Every structure is written in structure tokens, then in C-alpha cells.
Short mmCIF file of C-alpha atoms and ligand atoms in Angstrom, two decimals:
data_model
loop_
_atom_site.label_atom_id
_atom_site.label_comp_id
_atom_site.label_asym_id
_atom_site.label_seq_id
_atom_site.Cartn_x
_atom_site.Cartn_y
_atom_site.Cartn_z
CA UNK A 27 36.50 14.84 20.46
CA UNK A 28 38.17 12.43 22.86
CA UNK A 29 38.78 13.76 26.31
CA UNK A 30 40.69 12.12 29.43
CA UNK A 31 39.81 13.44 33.09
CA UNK A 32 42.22 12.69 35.76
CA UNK A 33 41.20 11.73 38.92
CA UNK A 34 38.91 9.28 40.66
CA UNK A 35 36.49 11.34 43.45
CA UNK A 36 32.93 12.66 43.12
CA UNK A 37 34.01 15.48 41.61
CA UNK A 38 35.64 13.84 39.00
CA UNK A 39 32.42 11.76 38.21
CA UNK A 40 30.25 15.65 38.06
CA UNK A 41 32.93 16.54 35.14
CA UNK A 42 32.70 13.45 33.85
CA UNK A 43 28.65 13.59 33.35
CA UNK A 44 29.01 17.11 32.53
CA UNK A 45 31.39 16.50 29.68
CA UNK A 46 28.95 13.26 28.65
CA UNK A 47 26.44 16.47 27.67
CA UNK A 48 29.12 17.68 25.24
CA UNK A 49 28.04 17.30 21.73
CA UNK A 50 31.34 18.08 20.81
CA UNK A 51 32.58 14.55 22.56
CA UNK A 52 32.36 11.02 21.45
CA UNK A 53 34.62 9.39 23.58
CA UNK A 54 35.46 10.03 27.44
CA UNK A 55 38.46 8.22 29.37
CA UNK A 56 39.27 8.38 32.91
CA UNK A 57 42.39 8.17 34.64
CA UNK A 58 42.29 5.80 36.76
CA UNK A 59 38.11 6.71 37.97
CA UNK A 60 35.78 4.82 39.67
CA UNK A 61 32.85 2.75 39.60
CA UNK A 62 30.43 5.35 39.30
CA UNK A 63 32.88 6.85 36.28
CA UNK A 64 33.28 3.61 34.67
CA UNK A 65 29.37 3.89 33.43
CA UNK A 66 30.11 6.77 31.39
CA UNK A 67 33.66 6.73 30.66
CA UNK A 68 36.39 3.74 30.00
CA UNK A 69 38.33 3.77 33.11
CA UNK A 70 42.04 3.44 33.07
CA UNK A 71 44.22 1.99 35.79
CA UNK A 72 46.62 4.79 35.79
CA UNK A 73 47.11 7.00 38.79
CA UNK A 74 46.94 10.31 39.11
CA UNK A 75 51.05 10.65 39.56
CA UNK A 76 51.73 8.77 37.01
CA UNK A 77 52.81 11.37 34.52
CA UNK A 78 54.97 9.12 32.01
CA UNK A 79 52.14 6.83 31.81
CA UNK A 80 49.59 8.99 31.24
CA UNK A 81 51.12 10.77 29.02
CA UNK A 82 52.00 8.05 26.74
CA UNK A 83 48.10 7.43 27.13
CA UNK A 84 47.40 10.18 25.89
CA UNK A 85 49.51 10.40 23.04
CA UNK A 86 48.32 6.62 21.96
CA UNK A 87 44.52 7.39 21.73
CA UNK A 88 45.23 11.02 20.42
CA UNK A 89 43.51 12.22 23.44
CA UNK A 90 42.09 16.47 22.19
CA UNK A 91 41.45 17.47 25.71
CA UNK A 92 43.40 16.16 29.26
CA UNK A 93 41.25 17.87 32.18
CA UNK A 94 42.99 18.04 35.55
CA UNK A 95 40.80 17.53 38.49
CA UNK A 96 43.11 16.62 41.14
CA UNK A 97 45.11 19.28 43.16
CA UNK A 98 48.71 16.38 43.39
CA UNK A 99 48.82 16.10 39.98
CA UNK A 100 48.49 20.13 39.11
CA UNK A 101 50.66 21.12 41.47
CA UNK A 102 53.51 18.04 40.26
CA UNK A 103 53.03 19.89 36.85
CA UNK A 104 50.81 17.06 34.73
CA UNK A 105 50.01 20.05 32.77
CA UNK A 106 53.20 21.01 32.11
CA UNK A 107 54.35 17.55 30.83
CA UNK A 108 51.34 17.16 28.48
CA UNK A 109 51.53 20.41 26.79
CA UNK A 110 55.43 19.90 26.25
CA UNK A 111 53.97 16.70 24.39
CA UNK A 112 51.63 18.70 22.57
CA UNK A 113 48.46 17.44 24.08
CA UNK A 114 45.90 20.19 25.30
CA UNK A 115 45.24 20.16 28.42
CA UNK A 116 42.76 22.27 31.01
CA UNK A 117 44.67 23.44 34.28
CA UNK A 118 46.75 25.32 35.56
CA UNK A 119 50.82 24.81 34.56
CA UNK A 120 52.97 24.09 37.88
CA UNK A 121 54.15 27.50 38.09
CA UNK A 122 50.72 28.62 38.96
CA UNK A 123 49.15 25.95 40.79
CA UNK A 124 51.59 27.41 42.92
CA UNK A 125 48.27 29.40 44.25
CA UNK A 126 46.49 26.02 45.74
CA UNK A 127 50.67 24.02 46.52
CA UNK A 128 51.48 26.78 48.59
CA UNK A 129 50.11 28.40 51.64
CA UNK A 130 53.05 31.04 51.89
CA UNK A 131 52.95 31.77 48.39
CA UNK A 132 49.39 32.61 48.69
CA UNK A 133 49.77 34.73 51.61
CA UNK A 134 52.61 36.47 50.09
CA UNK A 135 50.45 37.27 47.24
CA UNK A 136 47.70 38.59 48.62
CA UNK A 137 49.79 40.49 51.27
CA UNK A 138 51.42 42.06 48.17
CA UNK A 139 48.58 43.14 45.86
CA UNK A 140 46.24 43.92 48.51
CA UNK A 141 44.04 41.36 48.65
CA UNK A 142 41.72 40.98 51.65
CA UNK A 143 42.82 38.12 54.22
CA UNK A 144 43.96 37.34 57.60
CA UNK A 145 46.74 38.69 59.25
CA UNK A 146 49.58 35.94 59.09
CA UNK A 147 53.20 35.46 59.33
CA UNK A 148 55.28 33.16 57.28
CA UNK A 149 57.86 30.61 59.42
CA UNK A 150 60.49 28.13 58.07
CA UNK A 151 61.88 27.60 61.57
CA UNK A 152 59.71 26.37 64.54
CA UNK A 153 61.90 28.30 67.29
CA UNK A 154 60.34 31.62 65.49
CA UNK A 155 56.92 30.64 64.82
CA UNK A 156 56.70 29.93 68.96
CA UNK A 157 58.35 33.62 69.89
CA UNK A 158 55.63 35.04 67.01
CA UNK A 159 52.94 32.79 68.46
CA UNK A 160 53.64 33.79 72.02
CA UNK A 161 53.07 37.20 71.51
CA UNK A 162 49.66 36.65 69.15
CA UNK A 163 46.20 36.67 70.27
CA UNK A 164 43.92 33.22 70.92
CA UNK A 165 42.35 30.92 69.06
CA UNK A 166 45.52 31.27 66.63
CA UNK A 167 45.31 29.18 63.25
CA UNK A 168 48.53 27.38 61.99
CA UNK A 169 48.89 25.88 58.53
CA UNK A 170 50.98 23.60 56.95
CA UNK A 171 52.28 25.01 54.06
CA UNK A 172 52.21 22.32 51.21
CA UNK A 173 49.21 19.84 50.07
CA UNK A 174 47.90 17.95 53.32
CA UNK A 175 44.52 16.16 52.11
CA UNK A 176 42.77 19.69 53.70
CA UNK A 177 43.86 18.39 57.20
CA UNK A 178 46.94 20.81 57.34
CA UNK A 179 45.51 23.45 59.09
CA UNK A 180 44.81 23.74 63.36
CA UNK A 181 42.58 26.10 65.41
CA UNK A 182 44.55 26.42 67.85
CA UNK A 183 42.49 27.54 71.29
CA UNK A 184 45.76 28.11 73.52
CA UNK A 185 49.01 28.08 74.22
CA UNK A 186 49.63 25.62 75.14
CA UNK A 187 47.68 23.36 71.69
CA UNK A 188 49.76 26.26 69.76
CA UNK A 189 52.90 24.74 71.00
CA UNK A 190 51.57 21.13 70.24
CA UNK A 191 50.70 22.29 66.96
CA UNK A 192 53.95 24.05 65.50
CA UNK A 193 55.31 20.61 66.87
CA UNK A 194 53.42 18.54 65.30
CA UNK A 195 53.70 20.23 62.03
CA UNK A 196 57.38 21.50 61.91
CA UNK A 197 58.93 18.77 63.95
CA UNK A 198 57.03 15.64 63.90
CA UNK A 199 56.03 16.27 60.48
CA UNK A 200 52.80 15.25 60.87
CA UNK A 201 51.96 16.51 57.10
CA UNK A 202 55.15 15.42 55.73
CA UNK A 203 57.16 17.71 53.96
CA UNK A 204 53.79 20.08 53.54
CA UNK A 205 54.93 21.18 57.19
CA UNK A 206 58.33 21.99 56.52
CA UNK A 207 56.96 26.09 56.41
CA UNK A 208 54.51 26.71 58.31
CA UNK A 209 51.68 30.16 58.00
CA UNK A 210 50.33 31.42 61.24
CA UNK A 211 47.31 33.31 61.12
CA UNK A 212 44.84 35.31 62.83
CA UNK A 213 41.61 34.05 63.42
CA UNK A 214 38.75 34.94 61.68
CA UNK A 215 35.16 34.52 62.55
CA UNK A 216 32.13 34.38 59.99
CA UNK A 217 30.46 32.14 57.34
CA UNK A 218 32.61 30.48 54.83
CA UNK A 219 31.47 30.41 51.00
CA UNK A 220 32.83 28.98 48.26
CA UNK A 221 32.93 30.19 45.05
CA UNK A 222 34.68 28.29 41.69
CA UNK A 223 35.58 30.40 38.40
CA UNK A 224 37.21 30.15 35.07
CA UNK A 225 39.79 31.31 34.00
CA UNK A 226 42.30 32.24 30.99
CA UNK A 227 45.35 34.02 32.28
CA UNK A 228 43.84 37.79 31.69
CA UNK A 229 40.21 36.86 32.27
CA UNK A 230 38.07 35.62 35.29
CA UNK A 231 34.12 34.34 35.19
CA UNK A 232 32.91 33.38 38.27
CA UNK A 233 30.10 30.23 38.82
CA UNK A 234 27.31 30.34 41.01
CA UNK A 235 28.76 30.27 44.88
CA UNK A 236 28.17 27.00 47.08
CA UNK A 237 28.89 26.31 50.73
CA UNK A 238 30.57 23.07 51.95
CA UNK A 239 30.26 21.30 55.81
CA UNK A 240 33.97 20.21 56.43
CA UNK A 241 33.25 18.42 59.90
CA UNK A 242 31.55 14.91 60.16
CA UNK A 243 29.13 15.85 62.53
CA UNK A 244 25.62 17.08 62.27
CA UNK A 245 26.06 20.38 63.79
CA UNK A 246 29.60 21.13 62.46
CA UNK A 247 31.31 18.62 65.42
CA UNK A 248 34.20 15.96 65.11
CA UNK A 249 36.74 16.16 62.51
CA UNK A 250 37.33 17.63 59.46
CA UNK A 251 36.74 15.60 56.25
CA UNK A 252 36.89 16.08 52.17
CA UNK A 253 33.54 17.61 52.51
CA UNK A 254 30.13 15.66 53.76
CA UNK A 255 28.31 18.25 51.94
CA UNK A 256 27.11 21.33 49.66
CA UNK A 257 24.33 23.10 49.17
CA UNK A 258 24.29 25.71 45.88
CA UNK A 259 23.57 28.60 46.11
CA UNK A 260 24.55 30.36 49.17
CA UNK A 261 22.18 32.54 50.55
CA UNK A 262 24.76 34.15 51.97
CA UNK A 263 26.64 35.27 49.06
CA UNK A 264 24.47 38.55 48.37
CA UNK A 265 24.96 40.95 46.06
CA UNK A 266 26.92 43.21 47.92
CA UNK A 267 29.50 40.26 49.29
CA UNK A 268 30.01 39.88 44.85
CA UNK A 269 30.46 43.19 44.21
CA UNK A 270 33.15 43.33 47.29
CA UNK A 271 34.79 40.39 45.45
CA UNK A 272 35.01 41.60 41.88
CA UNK A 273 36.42 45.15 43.32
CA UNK A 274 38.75 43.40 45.88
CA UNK A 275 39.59 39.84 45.12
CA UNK A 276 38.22 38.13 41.90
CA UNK A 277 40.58 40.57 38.96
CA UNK A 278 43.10 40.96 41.34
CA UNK A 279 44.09 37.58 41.96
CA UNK A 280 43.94 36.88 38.24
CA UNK A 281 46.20 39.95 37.53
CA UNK A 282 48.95 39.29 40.55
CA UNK A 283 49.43 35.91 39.27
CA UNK A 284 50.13 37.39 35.73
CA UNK A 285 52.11 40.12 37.63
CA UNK A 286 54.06 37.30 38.92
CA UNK A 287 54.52 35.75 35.32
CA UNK A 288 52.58 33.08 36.72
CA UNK A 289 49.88 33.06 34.11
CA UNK A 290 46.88 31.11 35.65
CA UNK A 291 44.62 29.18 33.29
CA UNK A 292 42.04 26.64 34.75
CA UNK A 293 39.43 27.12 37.92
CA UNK A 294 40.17 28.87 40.85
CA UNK A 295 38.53 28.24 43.91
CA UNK A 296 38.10 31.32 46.35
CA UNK A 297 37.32 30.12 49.95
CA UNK A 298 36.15 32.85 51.71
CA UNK A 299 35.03 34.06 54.98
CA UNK A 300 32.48 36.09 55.25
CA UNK A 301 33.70 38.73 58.37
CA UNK A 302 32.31 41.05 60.39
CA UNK A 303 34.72 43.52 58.20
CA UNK A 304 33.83 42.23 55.13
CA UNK A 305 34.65 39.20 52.67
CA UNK A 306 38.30 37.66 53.63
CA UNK A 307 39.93 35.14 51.69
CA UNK A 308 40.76 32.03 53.23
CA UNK A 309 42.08 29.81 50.41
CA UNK A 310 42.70 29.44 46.96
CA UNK A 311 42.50 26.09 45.18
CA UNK A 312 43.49 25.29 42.11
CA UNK A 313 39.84 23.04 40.76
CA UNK A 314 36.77 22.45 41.58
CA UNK A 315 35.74 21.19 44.99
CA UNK A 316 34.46 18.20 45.98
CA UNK A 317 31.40 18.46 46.59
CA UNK A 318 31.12 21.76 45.44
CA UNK A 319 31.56 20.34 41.88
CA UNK A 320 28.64 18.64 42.70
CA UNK A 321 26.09 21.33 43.07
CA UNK A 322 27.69 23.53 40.82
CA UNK A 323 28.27 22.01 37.28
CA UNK A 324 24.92 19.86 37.82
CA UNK A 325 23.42 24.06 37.46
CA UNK A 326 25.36 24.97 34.63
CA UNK A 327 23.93 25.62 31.40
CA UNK A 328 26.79 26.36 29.04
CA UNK A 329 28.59 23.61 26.96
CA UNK A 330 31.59 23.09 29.81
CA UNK A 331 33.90 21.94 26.79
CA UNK A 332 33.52 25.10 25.35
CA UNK A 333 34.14 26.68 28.14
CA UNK A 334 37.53 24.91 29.14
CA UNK A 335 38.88 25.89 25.46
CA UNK A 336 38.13 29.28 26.00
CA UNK A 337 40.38 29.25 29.26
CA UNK A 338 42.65 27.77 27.19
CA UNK A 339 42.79 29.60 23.77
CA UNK A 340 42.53 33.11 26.19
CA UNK A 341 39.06 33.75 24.86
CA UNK A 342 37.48 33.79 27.57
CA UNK A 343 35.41 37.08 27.68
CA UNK A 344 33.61 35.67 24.76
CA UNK A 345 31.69 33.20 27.14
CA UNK A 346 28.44 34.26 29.21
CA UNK A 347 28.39 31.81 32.18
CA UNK A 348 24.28 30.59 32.64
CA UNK A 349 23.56 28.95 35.01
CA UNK A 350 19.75 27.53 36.18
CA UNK A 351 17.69 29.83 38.48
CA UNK A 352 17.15 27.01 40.77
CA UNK A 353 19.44 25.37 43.23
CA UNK A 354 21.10 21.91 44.19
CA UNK A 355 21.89 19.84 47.83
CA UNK A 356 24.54 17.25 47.69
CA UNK A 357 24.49 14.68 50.79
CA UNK A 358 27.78 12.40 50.71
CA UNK A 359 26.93 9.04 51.76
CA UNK A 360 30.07 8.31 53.53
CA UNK A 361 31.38 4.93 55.13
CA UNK A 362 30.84 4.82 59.06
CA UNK A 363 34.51 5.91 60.71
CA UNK A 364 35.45 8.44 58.28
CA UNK A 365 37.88 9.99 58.00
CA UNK A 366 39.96 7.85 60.26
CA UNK A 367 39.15 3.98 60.10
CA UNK A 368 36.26 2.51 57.95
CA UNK A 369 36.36 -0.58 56.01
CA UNK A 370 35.88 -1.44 52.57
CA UNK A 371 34.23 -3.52 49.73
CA UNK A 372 30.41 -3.52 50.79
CA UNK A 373 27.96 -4.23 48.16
CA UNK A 374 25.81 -0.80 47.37
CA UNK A 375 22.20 -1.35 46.30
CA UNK A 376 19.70 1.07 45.06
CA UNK A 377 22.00 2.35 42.50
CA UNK A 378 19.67 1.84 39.80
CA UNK A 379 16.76 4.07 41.45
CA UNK A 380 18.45 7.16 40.22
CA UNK A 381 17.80 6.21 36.17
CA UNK A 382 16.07 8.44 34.52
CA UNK A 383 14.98 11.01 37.58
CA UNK A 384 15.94 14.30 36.36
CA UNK A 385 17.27 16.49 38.57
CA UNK A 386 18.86 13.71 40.84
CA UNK A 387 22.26 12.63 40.38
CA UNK A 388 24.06 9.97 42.74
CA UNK A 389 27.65 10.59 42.22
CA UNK A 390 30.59 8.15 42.85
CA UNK A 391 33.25 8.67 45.48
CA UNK A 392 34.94 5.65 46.40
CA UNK A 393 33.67 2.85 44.95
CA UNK A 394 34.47 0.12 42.65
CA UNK A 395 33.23 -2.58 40.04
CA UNK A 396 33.33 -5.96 41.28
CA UNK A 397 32.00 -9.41 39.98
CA UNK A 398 29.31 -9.07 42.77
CA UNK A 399 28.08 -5.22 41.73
CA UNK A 400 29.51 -2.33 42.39
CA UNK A 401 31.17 -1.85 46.34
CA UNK A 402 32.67 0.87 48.64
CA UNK A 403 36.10 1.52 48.41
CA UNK A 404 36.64 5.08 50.29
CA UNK A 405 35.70 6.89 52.92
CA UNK A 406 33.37 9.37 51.01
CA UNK A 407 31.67 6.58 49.06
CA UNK A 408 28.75 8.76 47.06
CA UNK A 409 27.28 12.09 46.85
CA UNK A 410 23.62 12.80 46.39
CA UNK A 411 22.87 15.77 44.73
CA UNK A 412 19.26 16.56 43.99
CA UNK A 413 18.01 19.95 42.34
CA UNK A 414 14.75 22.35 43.60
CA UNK A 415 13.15 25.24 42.80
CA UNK A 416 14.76 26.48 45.98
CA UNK A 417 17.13 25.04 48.65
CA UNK A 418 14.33 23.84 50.80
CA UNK A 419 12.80 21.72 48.29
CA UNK A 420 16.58 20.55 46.82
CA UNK A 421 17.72 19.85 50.61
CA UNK A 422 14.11 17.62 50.64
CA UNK A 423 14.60 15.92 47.38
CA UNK A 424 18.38 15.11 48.34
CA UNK A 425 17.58 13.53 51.46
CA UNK A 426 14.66 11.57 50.18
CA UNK A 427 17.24 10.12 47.63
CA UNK A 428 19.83 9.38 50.11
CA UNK A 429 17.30 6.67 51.04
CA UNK A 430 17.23 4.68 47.37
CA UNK A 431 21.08 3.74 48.22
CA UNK A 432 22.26 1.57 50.83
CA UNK A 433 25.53 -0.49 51.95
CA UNK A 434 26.68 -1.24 55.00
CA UNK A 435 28.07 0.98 57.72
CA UNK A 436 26.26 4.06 55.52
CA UNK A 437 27.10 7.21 57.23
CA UNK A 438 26.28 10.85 56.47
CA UNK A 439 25.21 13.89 58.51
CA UNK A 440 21.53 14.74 58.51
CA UNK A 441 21.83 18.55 58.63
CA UNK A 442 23.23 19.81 55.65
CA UNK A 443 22.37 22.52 54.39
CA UNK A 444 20.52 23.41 57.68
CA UNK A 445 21.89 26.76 57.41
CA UNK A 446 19.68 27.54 54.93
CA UNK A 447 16.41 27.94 57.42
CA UNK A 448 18.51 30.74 59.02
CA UNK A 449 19.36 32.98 55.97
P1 AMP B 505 41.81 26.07 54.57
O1 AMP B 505 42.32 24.74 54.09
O2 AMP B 505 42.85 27.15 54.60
O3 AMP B 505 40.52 26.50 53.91
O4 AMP B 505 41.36 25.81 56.05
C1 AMP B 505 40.44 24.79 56.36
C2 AMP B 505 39.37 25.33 57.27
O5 AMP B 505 39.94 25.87 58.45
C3 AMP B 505 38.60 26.48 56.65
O6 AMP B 505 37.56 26.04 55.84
C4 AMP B 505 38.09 27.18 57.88
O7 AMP B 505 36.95 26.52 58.42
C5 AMP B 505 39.22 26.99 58.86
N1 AMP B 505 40.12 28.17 58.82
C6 AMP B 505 41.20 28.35 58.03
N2 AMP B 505 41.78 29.54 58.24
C7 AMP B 505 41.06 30.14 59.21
C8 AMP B 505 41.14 31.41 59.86
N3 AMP B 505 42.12 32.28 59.60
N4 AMP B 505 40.22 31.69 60.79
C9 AMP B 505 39.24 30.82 61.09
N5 AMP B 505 39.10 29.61 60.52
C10 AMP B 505 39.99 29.27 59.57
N1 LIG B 506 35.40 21.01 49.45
C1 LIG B 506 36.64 21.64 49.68
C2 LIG B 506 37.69 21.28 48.73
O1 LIG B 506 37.46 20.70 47.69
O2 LIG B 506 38.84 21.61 49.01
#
């Protein structure tokens, strides 16, 4: 089978090596990938957006199976465009990546079919977000709307930053046209877990749950980023937050969006808050996380080829997830500056330390293949994921790897996965 993954992140390069296990696959391309990628997979330089092109990729090397990773392209409808040309594809169509596109719509949704999450309001105009606002209780959350590289959303601590913020986002258009609605919410308090399923329009099986740390500070401080890093499983997610899930979330999302003739085939990603009154949900994405992909697939037993053409030929409830009864730390090895200014092209070593060490995986961010070896080109440049018989020892082993690596201006918090010693 030959199979063509879209995107170019870390979690792109854990699908990737995860589809390399396939026996079912001979060939992998990736569109357009990374450095990292380009060891297991021809790399393509097509972007992400570029629907015509890839397309016509596709069509040229008889591509069997087109896997989405990115959230642009899923919500743009890339799916859409390669089934009307015949070519099977894993994702959700446009209609329902509607879930992950749109803040309001998710709100909406979950308002409607009873779904647990925060109190919010809806706003297209900025005059009645500030009367709403006004009258609300402190910290107050606003959120863009539309896709905002996960920056979209503000804790707002007063007034006054309230005000700032509806500006910034309805007016200034700080987001773009992702702030042209805006959701206010209420404020919840709790610990956040993340947890990724499959699924095939009727049916939902969720993977083992993972926790990100958004800020890019030891000690959750400074700004918020893609992700500097996951630790799988959460201790956290016990069995009684899972049973709460499948009666009140899980099924019922699946079944609103077919309510909504909004069929949903692919992963969804349930961000949730863990609150003092129970699991709430945060967010819904529409794939995997990064870096949750990277402590999550690296677990998973089953074939994950098979499992994507379950999702897609509706057989899913044929499929027992497995995953190993051991657990996984990913450190990102980011570029000093992240996420606002960091520079570029600086020659990694080490890479070659993680060759044949099972259980240790150094996944590629941004970087690329130059004449002189392979070099940074992102912010996030690696992530280091590392397996244990427990999250102590995987938290051990990944840090002891982060050391094998090293470029200049390497960056990357030294507590991840700290929360660990508390549960
Ligand atoms: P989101 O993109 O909606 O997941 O929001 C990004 C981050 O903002 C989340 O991971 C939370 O840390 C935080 N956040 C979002 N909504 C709320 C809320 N209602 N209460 C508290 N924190 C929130
Ligand atoms: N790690 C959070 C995300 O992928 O959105």
C-alpha cells in the first residue's frame, strides 16, 4: 500500500514511524515533511494548502491512503477534494471538522446535546460581548472563534484586560479573521487531560489519555506554545473521570455530530478539564496532538492502518484498541525564544544516538536536510519521547536522552511531567 501523510510537525513524524510498522505498506510519502520524516518517507515539497497539487500527487503515484494530520488543511476540506477524486483518505470531511474550525459551533453543540462545558456566550459584535462581559464574573476567558495556531484564547483577570482582549480580537484582529466571532466563557479551574479517539461516524474508541504543558516555562510560566511536552498516561484520568466521559461526552459527541448530518470520521481530540464538578470539556480537535501523538501512538499496539480503514469503511466496532501497560514522556527540544523570535538553521548533533534504542524515539519538529546535516528550522525543533515501566522511569529515560542531541540555542523546560510526583 502507498500512503501520503500531510503535514510537517512531530506529530506528523509519530504517524509517519507508526505507519513504517505497517506490514500492509511499502511505500510512505510526505507532504511536504521534514528532516526527521525524510528518513522514513520521500518528502514532497507541497504544502499543506495546496489542495490542487496534492491532489494531482496523489492521483499520479496512485496514492491508497491520504492521512490528514494538520487541523488548516481539514478544516479547508483536503478531505473533501480527495475523496471527490476518488482517493481514500483518513479525516474528517469539512463539514465536520467544523468541531476543531469553530469555537461557536462547538459550543453550540455541546450546549444543545448536553454535553458538559463551561458556561459561554456566543458574540459576532464587540459592543455586545463588552455589555455581556461587564456583567460576568473574573478571570473571564475569551476565544477567538476560528483556527489561531492555539494562541486564540485569553484569561482574562479583569476588566479592564477583558476590554483589551475583545479589542484585540474583534477589532484589531489580532487572529485574523479567526476573531471575527468571538466565545466568552466562564472560567474553569482543574487539571486538563487529553484524550485522542477514533472514529467512524456511528462509532467512537478512545486511546490511552495524555497530558500536555502549553506554557514555556518550567512551572507552567510565560507563554503559551504548540506544546513543550506530554507525558502518557495521566494519572489523573481514573476510572471514574472515563466512565463520566463515555456516559456524558465520548457517544454523545459522536452522535450530535451525526444528529447534525455532520458525520465525523477521523480522531477527535477531547480536551478536558478536570473540575471540581466533574470532567468539562474544553476543546475538541479534529487530530492528534502534538505532542500528544507522541506518547500516544509510540504505546499503541494495533496495526494503525487497520485502524484508519476501519474509521473509514464504518467498521469500527470490529477493532479492540491495545495499547502497552507501560507509559511514555516526550520532552520537545525547542529553539531558545520560542514562540516569539528564535533563529534558524543550526546544525543538530547526536541524532544518530537514538539508533537502535528501543523504547526511545527522537522525533522531528522543525528541522531540515541540508548539505551540512540535518538543522533547525522551527521553533519546536524535536521531541524526545522515551518509554518506562512507569512515568517515573519514562520521565528519567526521556530526560537522559534529551542529552544525546544538541544544537545551538537548545531550549526545553526541565519539569515535565512533574505532575506526576503529585498524583
Ligand atoms: P483551548 O484552545 O480552548 O484548549 O484553550 C487553550 C488553553 O486555555 C486550555 O488548554 C486551557 O489551559 C485554557 N482554557 C481554555 N478555556 C478555559 C476555561 N474555560 N477555563 C480555564 N482555562 C481555559
Ligand atoms: N497539544 C495540543 C494540540 O495539539 O492542540
Amino acid at each position: 500500500m502507498k500512503v501520503l501523510i500531510v503535514g510537517s510537525g512531530g506529530r506528523e513524524h509519530a504517524i509517519a514511524t507508526s505507519v513504517a510498522k505497517s506490514e500492509k505498506v511499502s511505500q510512505i510519502y510526505c507532504a511536504p515533511g521534514n528532516g526527521g520524516i525524510s528518513q522514513i518517507a520521500e518528502c514532497v515539497p507541497i504544502g499543506a494548502m495546496e489542495f490542487e497539487k496534492l491532489v494531482d500527487f496523489a492521483k499520479e503515484k496512485t496514492i491508497d491512503l491520504v492521512i490528514v494530520g494538520m487541523d488548516d488543511p481539514l478544516v479547508g476540506g483536503l478531505v473533501d477534494q480527495m475523496e471527490e477524486a476518488g482517493i481514500r483518505t483518513f479525516g474528517p470531511r469539512k463539514n465536520a471538522a467544523i468541531l476543531e474550525g469553530s469555537k461557536a459551533f462547538s459550543k453550540d453543540l455541546m450546549k444543545k446535546y448536553n454535553i458538559p462545558t463551561a458556561a459561554y456566550e456566543n458574540f459576532d459584535d464587540a459592543d455586545a460581548a463588552i455589555e455581556y462581559i461587564k456583567k460576568g464574573k473574573f478571570p473571564i476567558v475569551l476565544k477567538a472563534d476560528g483556527l489561531a495556531l492555539g494562541k486564540g484564547v485569553l484569561i482574562c483577570n479583569t476588566l479592564e484586560e477583558a476590554l483589551d482582549g475583545v479589542k484585540s480580537i474583534m477589532l484589531d484582529k489580532q487572529f485574523g479573521a479567526a476573531g471575527s466571532r468571538m466565545v466568552v466563557e466562564e472560567f474553569m479551574t482543574g487539571r486538563e487531560v487529553s484524550v485522542l479517539s477514533f472514529v467512524d461516524g456511528k462509532t467512537i474508541k478512545t486511546m490511552t489519555s495524555a497530558q500536555d504543558h502549553k506554557r514555556a516555562k518550567d512551572g507552567d510560566q510565560g507563554l503559551n506554545t504548540g506544546g513543550m511536552g506530554t507525558f502518557s498516561p495521566s494519572p489523573f484520568y481514573t476510572e471514574e473521570v472515563d466512565d463520566f466521559c463515555k456516559k456524558y461526552v465520548y457517544q454523545a459527541t459522536v452522535d450530535a455530530m451525526r444528529q447534525e448530518g455532520r458525520e465525523f470520521k477521523g480522531i477527535i481530540f477531547f480536551g478536558l478539564m478536570l473540575t471540581p464538578n466533574g470532567p468539562r470539556v474544553l476543546e475538541y480537535n479534529a487530530r492528534f496532538g502534538d505532542p500528544e501523538a507522541q506518547v500516544v501512538l509510540p504505546r499503541m499496539k494495533n496495526d494503525i492502518i487497520e485502524v484508519m480503514e476501519a474509521c473509514i469503511d464504518g467498521t469500527l466496532d470490529q477493532i479492540e484498541l491495545d495499547f502497552e501497560d507501560n507509559a511514555a514522556v516526550c520532552v520537545v527540544l525547542a529553539s531558545d525564544g520560542y514562540p516569539l523570535a528564535y533563529e534558524k538553521g543550526k546544525l543538530i548533533t547526536g541524532l544518530d544516538a537514538f539508533e537502535g534504542k528501543d523504547g526511545y524515539y527522537c522525533f522531528h519538529a522543525g528541522t531540515k536536510v541540508t548539505q551540512e546535516g540535518i538543522v533547525t528550522n522551527g521553533g519546536r525543533v524535536l521531541g524526545i519521547t522515551a518509554k518506562g515501566n512507569n512515568l517515573k522511569e519514562a520521565r528519567a529515560n526521556a530526560y537522559e536522552a534529551t542529552k544525546w542531541v544538541n544544537f545551538d540555542n537548545k531550549y526545553m523546560r526541565n519539569d515535565i511531567g512533574k505532575a506526576i510526583d503529585e498524583a
